[in-house]
Coordinates of C-alpha atoms in Angstrom, one line a residue:
Chain A
M181 CA 20.9 18.0 10.7
S182 CA 24.4 17.0 9.7
S183 CA 25.8 17.3 13.2
L184 CA 22.9 15.4 14.7
S185 CA 22.7 11.7 15.3
Q186 CA 19.2 10.1 14.8
S187 CA 18.0 6.7 15.9
T188 CA 15.4 4.6 14.1
T189 CA 12.6 6.1 16.3
G190 CA 13.6 9.6 15.3
R191 CA 15.2 10.7 18.5
V192 CA 17.8 13.4 17.9
S193 CA 20.7 14.0 20.2
D194 CA 23.0 17.0 19.8
P195 CA 26.6 16.2 20.8
N196 CA 27.3 19.9 21.5
H197 CA 24.5 20.1 24.1
R198 CA 25.8 18.8 27.4
Q199 CA 23.2 17.4 29.9
N200 CA 23.4 15.8 33.3
P201 CA 25.4 12.6 32.7
L202 CA 22.8 10.5 34.6
V203 CA 20.0 12.0 32.5
E204 CA 22.1 11.3 29.3
W205 CA 22.7 7.7 30.4
I206 CA 19.1 7.1 31.2
S207 CA 18.1 8.7 27.9
D208 CA 20.6 6.6 25.9
W209 CA 19.5 3.4 27.4
G210 CA 15.9 4.3 27.2
G211 CA 16.4 5.0 23.5
V212 CA 18.0 1.6 23.0
V213 CA 15.1 -0.1 24.8
V214 CA 12.5 1.8 22.7
D215 CA 14.4 0.9 19.5
V216 CA 14.5 -2.8 20.5
I217 CA 10.7 -2.8 21.4
V218 CA 9.9 -1.0 18.1
A219 CA 12.1 -3.5 16.1
I220 CA 10.4 -6.5 17.9
G221 CA 6.9 -5.0 17.2
D222 CA 7.8 -4.4 13.6
F223 CA 9.1 -7.9 13.1
T224 CA 6.0 -9.4 14.8
L225 CA 3.7 -7.4 12.5
F226 CA 5.7 -8.6 9.5
V227 CA 5.4 -12.3 10.6
W228 CA 1.7 -11.8 11.4
R229 CA 1.0 -10.3 7.9
A230 CA 2.9 -13.2 6.3
M231 CA 0.8 -15.7 8.3
I232 CA -2.4 -14.0 7.3
W233 CA -1.5 -14.2 3.6
L234 CA -0.3 -17.7 4.0
F235 CA -3.7 -18.9 5.3
T236 CA -5.9 -16.7 3.1
R237 CA -4.4 -17.2 -0.4
L238 CA -1.7 -19.5 -1.6
P239 CA 0.8 -18.1 -4.1
R240 CA 0.7 -19.2 -7.7
Q241 CA 2.6 -22.2 -8.9
G242 CA 4.8 -20.0 -11.0
T243 CA 6.1 -18.1 -8.0
L244 CA 6.2 -21.1 -5.7
L245 CA 8.2 -23.6 -7.8
P246 CA 11.3 -21.4 -8.5
N247 CA 11.6 -20.9 -4.8
F248 CA 11.3 -24.6 -4.0
Y249 CA 14.0 -25.2 -6.7
Q250 CA 16.3 -22.5 -5.3
V251 CA 16.0 -23.6 -1.7
G252 CA 15.7 -27.4 -2.2
V253 CA 17.4 -28.6 -5.4
L254 CA 20.2 -26.1 -5.5
S255 CA 21.1 -26.6 -1.8
L256 CA 21.2 -30.4 -2.2
P257 CA 24.9 -30.8 -3.1
V258 CA 26.2 -28.6 -0.3
V259 CA 23.9 -30.2 2.3
A260 CA 24.8 -33.7 1.2
L261 CA 28.5 -32.8 1.4
T262 CA 28.1 -31.2 4.9
G263 CA 26.2 -34.2 6.2
T264 CA 28.8 -36.7 4.9
F265 CA 31.7 -34.8 6.5
I266 CA 29.8 -34.3 9.8
G267 CA 29.4 -38.1 10.0
M268 CA 33.0 -38.8 9.2
V269 CA 34.3 -36.2 11.5
L270 CA 32.2 -37.6 14.3
A271 CA 33.6 -41.1 13.7
V272 CA 37.2 -39.8 13.8
Q273 CA 36.6 -37.8 17.0
S274 CA 34.6 -40.4 18.9
H275 CA 36.7 -43.4 17.9
F276 CA 39.7 -42.4 20.0
Q277 CA 37.7 -41.9 23.2
F278 CA 35.6 -45.0 22.7
S279 CA 38.6 -47.2 21.9
Q280 CA 40.2 -46.2 25.2
I281 CA 37.4 -47.9 27.1
G282 CA 36.9 -50.7 24.6
L283 CA 33.5 -49.5 23.3
E284 CA 34.3 -49.0 19.6
T285 CA 31.3 -51.1 18.6
R286 CA 29.0 -48.5 20.3
L287 CA 30.3 -45.8 18.0
G288 CA 27.3 -46.2 15.6
A289 CA 24.8 -45.5 18.4
V290 CA 26.6 -42.3 19.5
I291 CA 27.3 -41.0 16.0
N292 CA 23.8 -41.7 14.7
M293 CA 22.0 -40.4 17.7
S294 CA 24.1 -37.1 17.6
L295 CA 23.5 -36.8 13.9
V296 CA 19.7 -37.2 13.7
R297 CA 18.9 -35.3 16.9
E298 CA 21.3 -32.5 16.9
L299 CA 24.2 -32.1 14.4
G300 CA 22.3 -33.0 11.3
P301 CA 19.4 -30.5 11.7
V302 CA 21.6 -27.7 13.3
L303 CA 24.5 -27.9 10.8
A304 CA 22.2 -28.3 7.8
A305 CA 20.1 -25.3 9.0
T306 CA 23.3 -23.3 9.6
M307 CA 24.6 -24.1 6.2
L308 CA 21.2 -23.1 4.7
A309 CA 21.0 -19.9 6.7
G310 CA 24.2 -18.9 4.9
R311 CA 23.3 -20.1 1.5
V312 CA 19.5 -19.6 1.4
G313 CA 19.0 -16.9 4.0
G314 CA 21.8 -14.7 2.9
A315 CA 20.7 -15.0 -0.8
M316 CA 17.1 -14.1 0.2
A317 CA 18.1 -11.1 2.2
A318 CA 20.4 -9.9 -0.6
E319 CA 17.8 -10.5 -3.3
L320 CA 15.0 -8.8 -1.5
G321 CA 17.3 -6.0 -0.3
T322 CA 18.3 -5.3 -3.9
M323 CA 14.7 -5.3 -4.8
R324 CA 14.0 -2.8 -2.0
V325 CA 16.8 -0.4 -2.9
T326 CA 16.0 -0.5 -6.7
E327 CA 12.3 0.1 -6.0
Q328 CA 11.2 -3.2 -7.3
I329 CA 9.2 -3.9 -4.2
D330 CA 7.5 -0.5 -4.6
A331 CA 6.8 -1.4 -8.2
L332 CA 5.1 -4.6 -7.1
E333 CA 2.9 -2.7 -4.7
S334 CA 2.1 -0.1 -7.3
M335 CA 0.7 -2.8 -9.6
G336 CA -1.6 -4.1 -7.0
A337 CA 0.5 -7.1 -5.9
N338 CA 1.1 -7.5 -2.2
P339 CA 4.9 -7.9 -1.6
I340 CA 4.4 -10.1 1.5
H341 CA 2.1 -12.4 -0.5
Y342 CA 4.2 -12.4 -3.6
L343 CA 7.7 -12.4 -2.1
V344 CA 7.6 -13.7 1.5
V345 CA 5.0 -16.4 1.4
P346 CA 6.6 -18.5 -1.4
R347 CA 10.0 -18.3 0.4
F348 CA 8.5 -19.2 3.7
L349 CA 6.7 -22.2 2.2
A350 CA 9.9 -23.3 0.4
C351 CA 11.9 -23.1 3.6
I352 CA 9.4 -25.0 5.8
F353 CA 9.0 -27.8 3.2
M354 CA 12.5 -28.0 1.8
I355 CA 14.7 -27.5 4.9
P356 CA 13.2 -30.5 6.8
T357 CA 13.7 -32.5 3.6
L358 CA 17.3 -31.4 3.3
T359 CA 17.8 -32.2 6.9
I360 CA 16.7 -35.8 6.2
M361 CA 19.2 -35.8 3.4
A362 CA 22.0 -34.5 5.6
D363 CA 21.1 -37.1 8.3
F364 CA 21.2 -39.9 5.7
M365 CA 24.5 -38.8 4.2
G366 CA 26.0 -38.3 7.7
V367 CA 24.9 -41.9 8.6
V368 CA 26.4 -43.3 5.4
G369 CA 29.6 -41.2 5.8
A370 CA 30.1 -42.3 9.4
Y371 CA 29.4 -46.0 8.5
F372 CA 31.9 -46.1 5.7
Y373 CA 34.6 -44.3 7.8
S374 CA 34.0 -46.5 10.8
V375 CA 33.8 -49.8 9.0
F376 CA 36.3 -49.4 6.2
M377 CA 38.8 -46.9 7.8
L378 CA 38.6 -47.7 11.5
D379 CA 37.9 -51.4 11.0
I380 CA 35.0 -51.5 13.4
D381 CA 32.9 -54.7 13.2
R382 CA 30.0 -54.0 10.7
H383 CA 27.5 -56.2 12.5
F384 CA 27.9 -54.6 15.9
Y385 CA 28.0 -51.1 14.5
L386 CA 24.7 -51.6 12.8
H387 CA 23.2 -53.6 15.6
N388 CA 24.0 -50.9 18.2
S389 CA 22.8 -48.1 15.8
R390 CA 19.4 -49.9 15.4
E391 CA 19.1 -50.5 19.1
F392 CA 19.8 -47.0 20.4
V393 CA 18.4 -44.8 17.6
G394 CA 14.7 -44.8 17.1
G395 CA 11.9 -43.1 15.2
F396 CA 11.4 -40.5 17.9
D397 CA 15.0 -39.3 17.5
L398 CA 14.5 -38.8 13.8
F399 CA 11.2 -37.0 14.5
V400 CA 13.0 -34.7 17.0
G401 CA 15.5 -33.6 14.4
V402 CA 13.0 -33.1 11.5
F403 CA 10.5 -31.3 13.8
K404 CA 13.2 -28.9 14.9
S405 CA 14.3 -28.3 11.3
L406 CA 10.7 -27.2 10.5
F407 CA 11.2 -24.3 13.0
F408 CA 14.7 -23.6 11.8
G409 CA 13.3 -23.3 8.2
A410 CA 10.6 -20.9 9.4
A411 CA 13.1 -18.8 11.3
I412 CA 15.5 -18.6 8.4
A413 CA 12.7 -17.5 6.0
V414 CA 11.1 -14.8 8.2
I415 CA 14.4 -13.3 9.5
S416 CA 16.0 -13.2 6.0
C417 CA 12.9 -11.8 4.3
Y418 CA 12.5 -9.2 7.1
R419 CA 16.1 -8.1 6.8
G420 CA 15.7 -7.8 3.0
F421 CA 12.5 -5.8 3.2
H422 CA 14.2 -3.4 5.7
C423 CA 17.4 -3.1 3.8
T424 CA 19.1 0.4 4.0
P425 CA 20.0 2.0 0.6
G426 CA 23.2 1.2 -1.3
A427 CA 25.5 -1.8 -1.8
E428 CA 26.6 -1.5 1.8
G429 CA 22.9 -1.8 3.0
V430 CA 22.4 -5.0 0.9
G431 CA 25.6 -6.5 2.3
R432 CA 24.6 -5.7 5.8
A433 CA 21.2 -7.1 5.3
A434 CA 22.7 -10.4 4.1
T435 CA 25.2 -10.6 7.0
A436 CA 22.5 -9.7 9.5
A437 CA 20.1 -12.3 8.1
F438 CA 22.8 -15.0 8.5
V439 CA 23.9 -14.0 12.0
I440 CA 20.4 -13.5 13.4
S441 CA 19.2 -16.8 11.8
F442 CA 22.2 -18.6 13.2
V443 CA 21.6 -17.3 16.8
M444 CA 17.9 -18.1 16.4
I445 CA 18.7 -21.7 15.3
L446 CA 20.7 -22.2 18.4
V447 CA 18.1 -20.7 20.7
L448 CA 15.3 -22.7 19.1
D449 CA 17.4 -25.8 19.3
L450 CA 17.7 -25.5 23.0
F451 CA 14.1 -24.7 23.8
L452 CA 12.7 -27.2 21.3
G453 CA 15.0 -29.8 22.8
I454 CA 13.8 -29.1 26.3
L455 CA 10.1 -29.0 25.1
L456 CA 10.3 -32.3 23.2
D457 CA 12.1 -34.1 26.0
T458 CA 9.5 -32.8 28.5
I459 CA 6.7 -34.0 26.2
Y460 CA 8.4 -37.4 25.7
Y461 CA 8.8 -38.0 29.4
A462 CA 5.3 -36.9 30.1
I463 CA 4.0 -39.5 27.6
W464 CA 6.4 -42.2 28.6
P465 CA 7.5 -41.6 32.2
G466 CA 11.0 -43.0 33.0
G467 CA 11.8 -43.2 29.3
A468 CA 10.7 -46.8 29.0
K469 CA 10.2 -46.4 25.3
L470 CA 13.0 -43.9 24.7
F471 CA 14.7 -46.3 22.3
F472 CA 12.2 -48.2 20.2
Chain B
M38 CA 3.3 32.5 -5.1
T39 CA 2.0 32.7 -8.7
S40 CA -1.3 31.1 -9.2
N41 CA -3.7 30.7 -12.0
P42 CA -7.4 30.6 -11.1
Q43 CA -8.2 28.6 -14.2
H44 CA -6.0 25.8 -12.9
N45 CA -6.9 26.0 -9.2
T46 CA -10.7 25.9 -9.7
A47 CA -10.9 23.4 -12.5
Q48 CA -13.8 20.9 -12.2
D49 CA -13.8 17.2 -11.5
P50 CA -10.6 16.5 -9.6
I51 CA -9.5 12.9 -9.8
V52 CA -6.8 13.4 -7.1
E53 CA -7.2 15.7 -4.2
I54 CA -4.5 16.2 -1.7
E55 CA -5.6 17.9 1.5
R56 CA -3.3 19.3 4.3
L57 CA -0.7 16.7 3.6
H58 CA 2.2 16.3 6.0
V59 CA 4.9 13.6 5.6
R60 CA 7.5 13.3 8.2
F61 CA 10.4 10.7 8.5
G62 CA 11.5 10.6 12.1
H63 CA 12.1 14.2 12.9
Q64 CA 12.6 15.3 9.3
L65 CA 9.6 17.0 7.8
V66 CA 9.5 16.4 4.1
L67 CA 6.1 17.6 3.1
R68 CA 4.3 20.4 4.9
E69 CA 0.6 21.4 4.4
I70 CA 0.4 20.4 0.8
N71 CA -3.0 21.1 -0.8
L72 CA -3.4 20.1 -4.4
K73 CA -6.2 19.2 -6.8
I74 CA -5.4 17.4 -10.0
T75 CA -8.2 17.3 -12.5
R76 CA -9.1 14.6 -15.0
G77 CA -7.0 14.6 -18.1
Q78 CA -4.6 17.2 -16.8
S79 CA -0.9 16.9 -17.3
L80 CA 0.8 18.2 -14.1
A81 CA 4.6 18.6 -13.7
I82 CA 5.9 18.8 -10.2
I83 CA 9.3 20.5 -10.1
G84 CA 11.7 21.4 -7.4
E85 CA 15.3 20.8 -6.4
S86 CA 16.6 17.4 -5.4
G87 CA 15.5 16.3 -1.9
C88 CA 12.5 18.7 -1.8
G89 CA 10.0 15.8 -1.5
K90 CA 8.7 15.4 -5.1
T91 CA 9.1 11.6 -5.2
V92 CA 7.6 11.4 -1.7
L93 CA 4.6 13.3 -2.9
L94 CA 4.2 11.0 -5.9
K95 CA 4.5 7.9 -3.8
T96 CA 2.0 9.4 -1.3
I97 CA -0.5 9.9 -4.2
I98 CA -0.5 6.2 -4.9
G99 CA -0.5 5.2 -1.2
L100 CA 3.1 3.7 -1.1
I101 CA 3.9 6.2 1.6
K102 CA 1.4 7.0 4.4
P103 CA 0.9 10.6 5.3
T104 CA 1.7 11.7 8.8
E105 CA -1.2 14.1 8.6
G106 CA -3.8 15.0 6.0
H107 CA -5.0 12.7 3.3
V108 CA -5.1 11.9 -0.4
I109 CA -8.5 11.4 -2.1
F110 CA -8.6 9.4 -5.3
D111 CA -11.9 9.6 -7.3
G112 CA -13.8 10.4 -4.1
Q113 CA -12.1 7.7 -1.9
R114 CA -9.8 8.6 0.9
L115 CA -6.8 6.3 0.6
D116 CA -6.1 6.3 4.3
E117 CA -9.5 4.8 5.0
L118 CA -8.9 1.8 2.7
N119 CA -7.6 -1.4 4.1
E120 CA -4.6 -3.2 2.5
R121 CA -6.7 -5.3 0.2
D122 CA -8.8 -2.4 -1.1
L123 CA -5.8 -0.3 -1.6
S124 CA -4.2 -3.1 -3.7
A125 CA -7.3 -3.4 -5.7
L126 CA -7.3 0.4 -6.4
R127 CA -3.7 0.6 -7.4
P128 CA -4.1 -0.7 -10.9
R129 CA -6.0 2.5 -11.7
F130 CA -2.6 4.2 -11.4
G131 CA 0.4 3.5 -13.5
L132 CA 3.8 4.4 -11.9
V133 CA 7.0 4.8 -13.9
F134 CA 9.9 4.7 -11.6
Q135 CA 13.1 6.8 -11.9
S136 CA 15.2 3.7 -12.3
A137 CA 12.3 1.9 -14.2
A138 CA 12.3 -0.7 -11.4
L139 CA 12.0 -3.6 -13.8
F140 CA 12.1 -7.0 -12.1
D141 CA 15.6 -8.4 -12.7
S142 CA 14.5 -12.0 -12.5
M143 CA 11.9 -11.7 -15.3
T144 CA 12.2 -11.1 -19.0
V145 CA 10.9 -7.8 -20.6
G146 CA 7.8 -9.7 -21.7
Q147 CA 7.1 -11.0 -18.2
N148 CA 7.7 -7.5 -16.8
V149 CA 5.2 -5.9 -19.1
A150 CA 2.8 -8.8 -18.7
F151 CA 2.9 -8.6 -14.9
P152 CA 0.0 -6.2 -14.3
L153 CA -2.2 -8.3 -16.7
R154 CA -1.3 -11.5 -14.9
Q155 CA -2.3 -9.8 -11.6
Q156 CA -5.7 -9.3 -13.2
G157 CA -5.9 -13.0 -14.3
R158 CA -6.0 -12.4 -18.0
G159 CA -5.5 -15.3 -20.5
D160 CA -2.2 -16.1 -22.0
Q161 CA -3.1 -15.3 -25.6
E162 CA -4.6 -11.9 -24.7
I163 CA -1.5 -11.1 -22.6
Q164 CA 0.8 -11.9 -25.4
R165 CA -1.1 -9.8 -27.8
L166 CA -1.3 -6.8 -25.5
V167 CA 2.4 -7.0 -24.5
L168 CA 3.5 -7.0 -28.1
A169 CA 1.1 -4.1 -29.0
R170 CA 2.3 -2.0 -26.0
L171 CA 5.9 -2.6 -26.7
A172 CA 5.4 -1.6 -30.3
E173 CA 3.7 1.6 -29.1
V174 CA 6.8 2.5 -27.1
G175 CA 9.0 1.8 -30.1
L176 CA 10.5 -1.5 -29.0
P177 CA 10.7 -4.5 -31.3
D178 CA 9.3 -8.0 -30.6
S179 CA 12.9 -9.3 -30.1
V180 CA 13.2 -7.5 -26.7
V181 CA 10.4 -9.7 -25.2
S182 CA 12.8 -12.5 -24.2
K183 CA 15.6 -10.2 -23.0
K184 CA 16.4 -9.5 -19.4
P185 CA 16.3 -5.9 -18.2
A186 CA 20.1 -6.0 -17.6
E187 CA 20.6 -6.4 -21.4
L188 CA 18.8 -3.1 -22.2
S189 CA 20.0 0.4 -22.4
G190 CA 18.7 3.1 -19.9
G191 CA 16.3 4.5 -22.5
M192 CA 15.0 1.1 -23.4
R193 CA 14.4 0.3 -19.8
K194 CA 12.5 3.5 -19.3
R195 CA 10.3 2.7 -22.3
V196 CA 9.7 -0.8 -20.9
G197 CA 8.7 0.9 -17.7
V198 CA 6.2 3.1 -19.5
A199 CA 4.8 0.1 -21.4
R200 CA 4.4 -1.8 -18.1
A201 CA 2.7 1.1 -16.3
A202 CA 0.4 1.8 -19.2
I203 CA -0.6 -1.7 -20.1
V204 CA -3.8 -1.8 -18.0
N205 CA -4.9 1.6 -19.3
P206 CA -4.7 3.4 -15.9
E207 CA -6.6 6.5 -15.2
V208 CA -3.6 8.3 -13.7
M209 CA 0.0 7.9 -15.0
L210 CA 2.7 8.9 -12.5
Y211 CA 6.2 9.5 -13.8
D212 CA 9.1 9.8 -11.4
E213 CA 12.0 11.7 -13.1
P214 CA 11.3 10.0 -16.5
T215 CA 14.2 11.7 -18.3
T216 CA 16.9 11.7 -15.6
G217 CA 20.1 10.1 -16.8
L218 CA 19.1 10.0 -20.4
D219 CA 20.8 11.9 -23.3
P220 CA 18.7 14.7 -24.9
I221 CA 17.5 12.7 -27.8
V222 CA 16.3 9.8 -25.7
S223 CA 14.8 12.3 -23.2
D224 CA 12.8 13.7 -26.1
V225 CA 11.7 10.3 -27.1
I226 CA 10.4 9.7 -23.6
N227 CA 8.7 13.1 -23.6
E228 CA 7.0 12.3 -26.9
L229 CA 5.9 8.9 -25.4
M230 CA 4.3 10.6 -22.4
M231 CA 2.5 13.0 -24.7
R232 CA 1.4 10.2 -27.0
T233 CA 0.1 8.1 -24.1
R234 CA -1.9 11.0 -22.9
R235 CA -3.3 11.8 -26.3
H236 CA -4.4 8.2 -27.0
T237 CA -5.9 7.4 -23.6
S238 CA -6.8 10.9 -22.2
V239 CA -5.0 9.8 -19.1
T240 CA -4.2 12.2 -16.2
S241 CA -0.4 12.6 -15.9
V242 CA 1.7 13.6 -13.0
I243 CA 5.3 14.1 -13.9
V244 CA 7.9 14.6 -11.2
T245 CA 11.0 16.2 -12.9
H246 CA 13.7 18.8 -12.6
D247 CA 14.1 18.7 -16.4
M248 CA 12.6 22.1 -17.4
R249 CA 12.4 20.9 -21.1
T250 CA 10.2 18.0 -20.0
A251 CA 8.0 20.3 -17.8
R252 CA 7.5 22.8 -20.6
K253 CA 6.9 20.2 -23.3
V254 CA 4.6 17.7 -21.6
A255 CA 2.8 19.6 -18.8
D256 CA -0.1 22.0 -19.0
R257 CA 0.3 22.9 -15.3
V258 CA 3.4 23.1 -13.3
V259 CA 3.7 23.0 -9.5
M260 CA 7.0 23.8 -7.8
I261 CA 7.6 22.6 -4.3
Y262 CA 10.4 24.0 -2.0
P263 CA 12.2 22.0 0.7
A264 CA 10.2 22.2 3.9
S265 CA 13.4 22.6 5.9
R266 CA 14.1 25.9 4.3
L267 CA 10.6 27.4 4.5
A268 CA 9.7 30.3 6.7
P269 CA 7.1 29.5 9.4
G270 CA 3.7 29.5 7.8
E271 CA 5.0 29.7 4.3
P272 CA 3.3 27.3 1.8
Q273 CA 5.5 24.6 0.4
I274 CA 4.1 25.0 -3.1
I275 CA 5.8 28.2 -4.3
F276 CA 4.4 28.1 -7.9
D277 CA 1.2 26.7 -9.4
G278 CA 0.5 27.7 -13.0
P279 CA 1.0 27.0 -16.6
P280 CA 4.6 26.4 -17.9
S281 CA 4.5 29.6 -19.9
E282 CA 4.4 31.6 -16.7
L283 CA 7.4 30.0 -15.1
D284 CA 9.8 32.7 -16.4
R285 CA 7.6 35.4 -15.2
A286 CA 7.0 33.9 -11.8
G287 CA 6.8 36.5 -8.9
D288 CA 8.9 34.3 -6.6
R289 CA 12.7 34.7 -7.2
R290 CA 13.3 31.1 -6.2
V291 CA 11.2 29.8 -9.0
R292 CA 13.0 32.0 -11.6
Q293 CA 16.3 30.9 -10.3
F294 CA 15.3 27.2 -10.5
V295 CA 14.0 27.6 -14.0
R296 CA 17.2 29.3 -15.2
G297 CA 19.4 26.9 -13.3
E298 CA 21.0 29.6 -11.2
A299 CA 22.5 28.5 -7.8
G300 CA 22.2 32.1 -6.4
E301 CA 22.2 32.1 -2.6
R302 CA 22.1 28.3 -2.4
L303 CA 25.7 28.3 -3.6
M304 CA 26.6 30.6 -0.8
E305 CA 24.7 28.5 1.7
M306 CA 26.6 25.4 0.6
L307 CA 30.0 27.1 0.7
Q308 CA 29.2 28.3 4.2
V309 CA 28.3 24.8 5.4
A310 CA 31.4 23.4 3.8
S311 CA 33.6 26.0 5.5
Q312 CA 31.9 25.4 8.8
L313 CA 32.6 21.7 8.5
Q314 CA 36.2 22.3 7.6
G315 CA 36.5 24.6 10.6
S316 CA 35.1 22.1 13.0
E317 CA 37.6 19.4 11.8

């Protein structure tokens, strides 16, 4: 078998055996399509099993709390720092453009709107996909290659229930919480930079922020972060569970967890943004209460 | 194939393997395996690396699903059980992994206590049983708070045995229990397996290529041969009998394995190497 290449579905192609190029092309692309369908099916089953366990039996406190601590408490400094710098960078970048048209005092509205609806949730989730998702995939991948997941199963524990469900719960509860933290720090960072470094009038900065940014904007950001958290958890756990042997396999699982989570965050951001706007305008046509 | 009727027709099998095939993609690992393991028996499964010994062991406990055929444990077909029932059945097995597979994030005490916690036992009972089991495998109380990374290979294996045996399983499965250990520590592990069997009358299945372990611990030895090198229709189990018959086995491949002679395998490997060099 050494000279043969084998795909995940077990197809074997012999490089020494020449076929019609068209047949080979169709075969290769067919193989890719089958592999993708198998991977999607496998991932869907994985998520389905996690959901079944989530709604049938909650994990013990002893397995839940360490995950909440890992995801929530240990991510707090890095998320706070990210949020603060996003706010300040937004102030720096927006100030020049707004000052050209004499609208510096509107800076607060633009910065805070961007922060709570988009940049806060997306950048916090991206940061957490790297910190939390990568760590989860590496940890579970190591457990897979050192047979610890098999050991769990051999002792009658279900690995999905024991390993995936606590991480999923930690992500869907803590990532929205961390997003609120990132938003808050971003707002504070932007305020301090705008008022104390750029000398923007404090009263108008706050007045415009209050006028243009409402509860729904905050809800949009937090609601999206709930899905970002779920995506990070299931993608990272799946990559860890399906880690290939060796140190290289663990490294690839961690990298893949981050890259796929990041892409998924952006995709979800777009579709959830469209969905939430559609719902909003369906409830309040014309956007009469867009800023309340 | 050398066979011993006394072993093949023994009464009351606890594990029955019938027409078992395991395939990963296009690679056939196990082909038409038929095996009955009786209660209280100590069976060693030997064979060269990559022949499917560990796959067979993991199939017995249901960690790997057979492509064809099935495993019957105590009258129940494992392939007919759902995930929950299979999880409930698994504590009746104790599996000692080649690498011990201790949980890195837990202390030794938490590792050994894990199967008991799964059963919802009380803290005091757990503490008492953990200390007693660690003492049985010759480990002091001081290791309880240590992390697996702080232990030597032999100590990790002993913790693995303590963890697997703590719920008094009916079948103990050992995957390469002495691999990577020095001869003295290997013998300690061998003694431990024998002691566990004497005290609890447990059925033992030991996957090994250490002939010293097979001869000392087992009362029946089965040798499996890589499915990829079998002739069509040839059974994968090429020896099934007591360890004393290993040296007198009719099959040359068994005698070569027991004596550690590469024989024609060396020639095969050299041929493959020269072919690869030629193709480069």
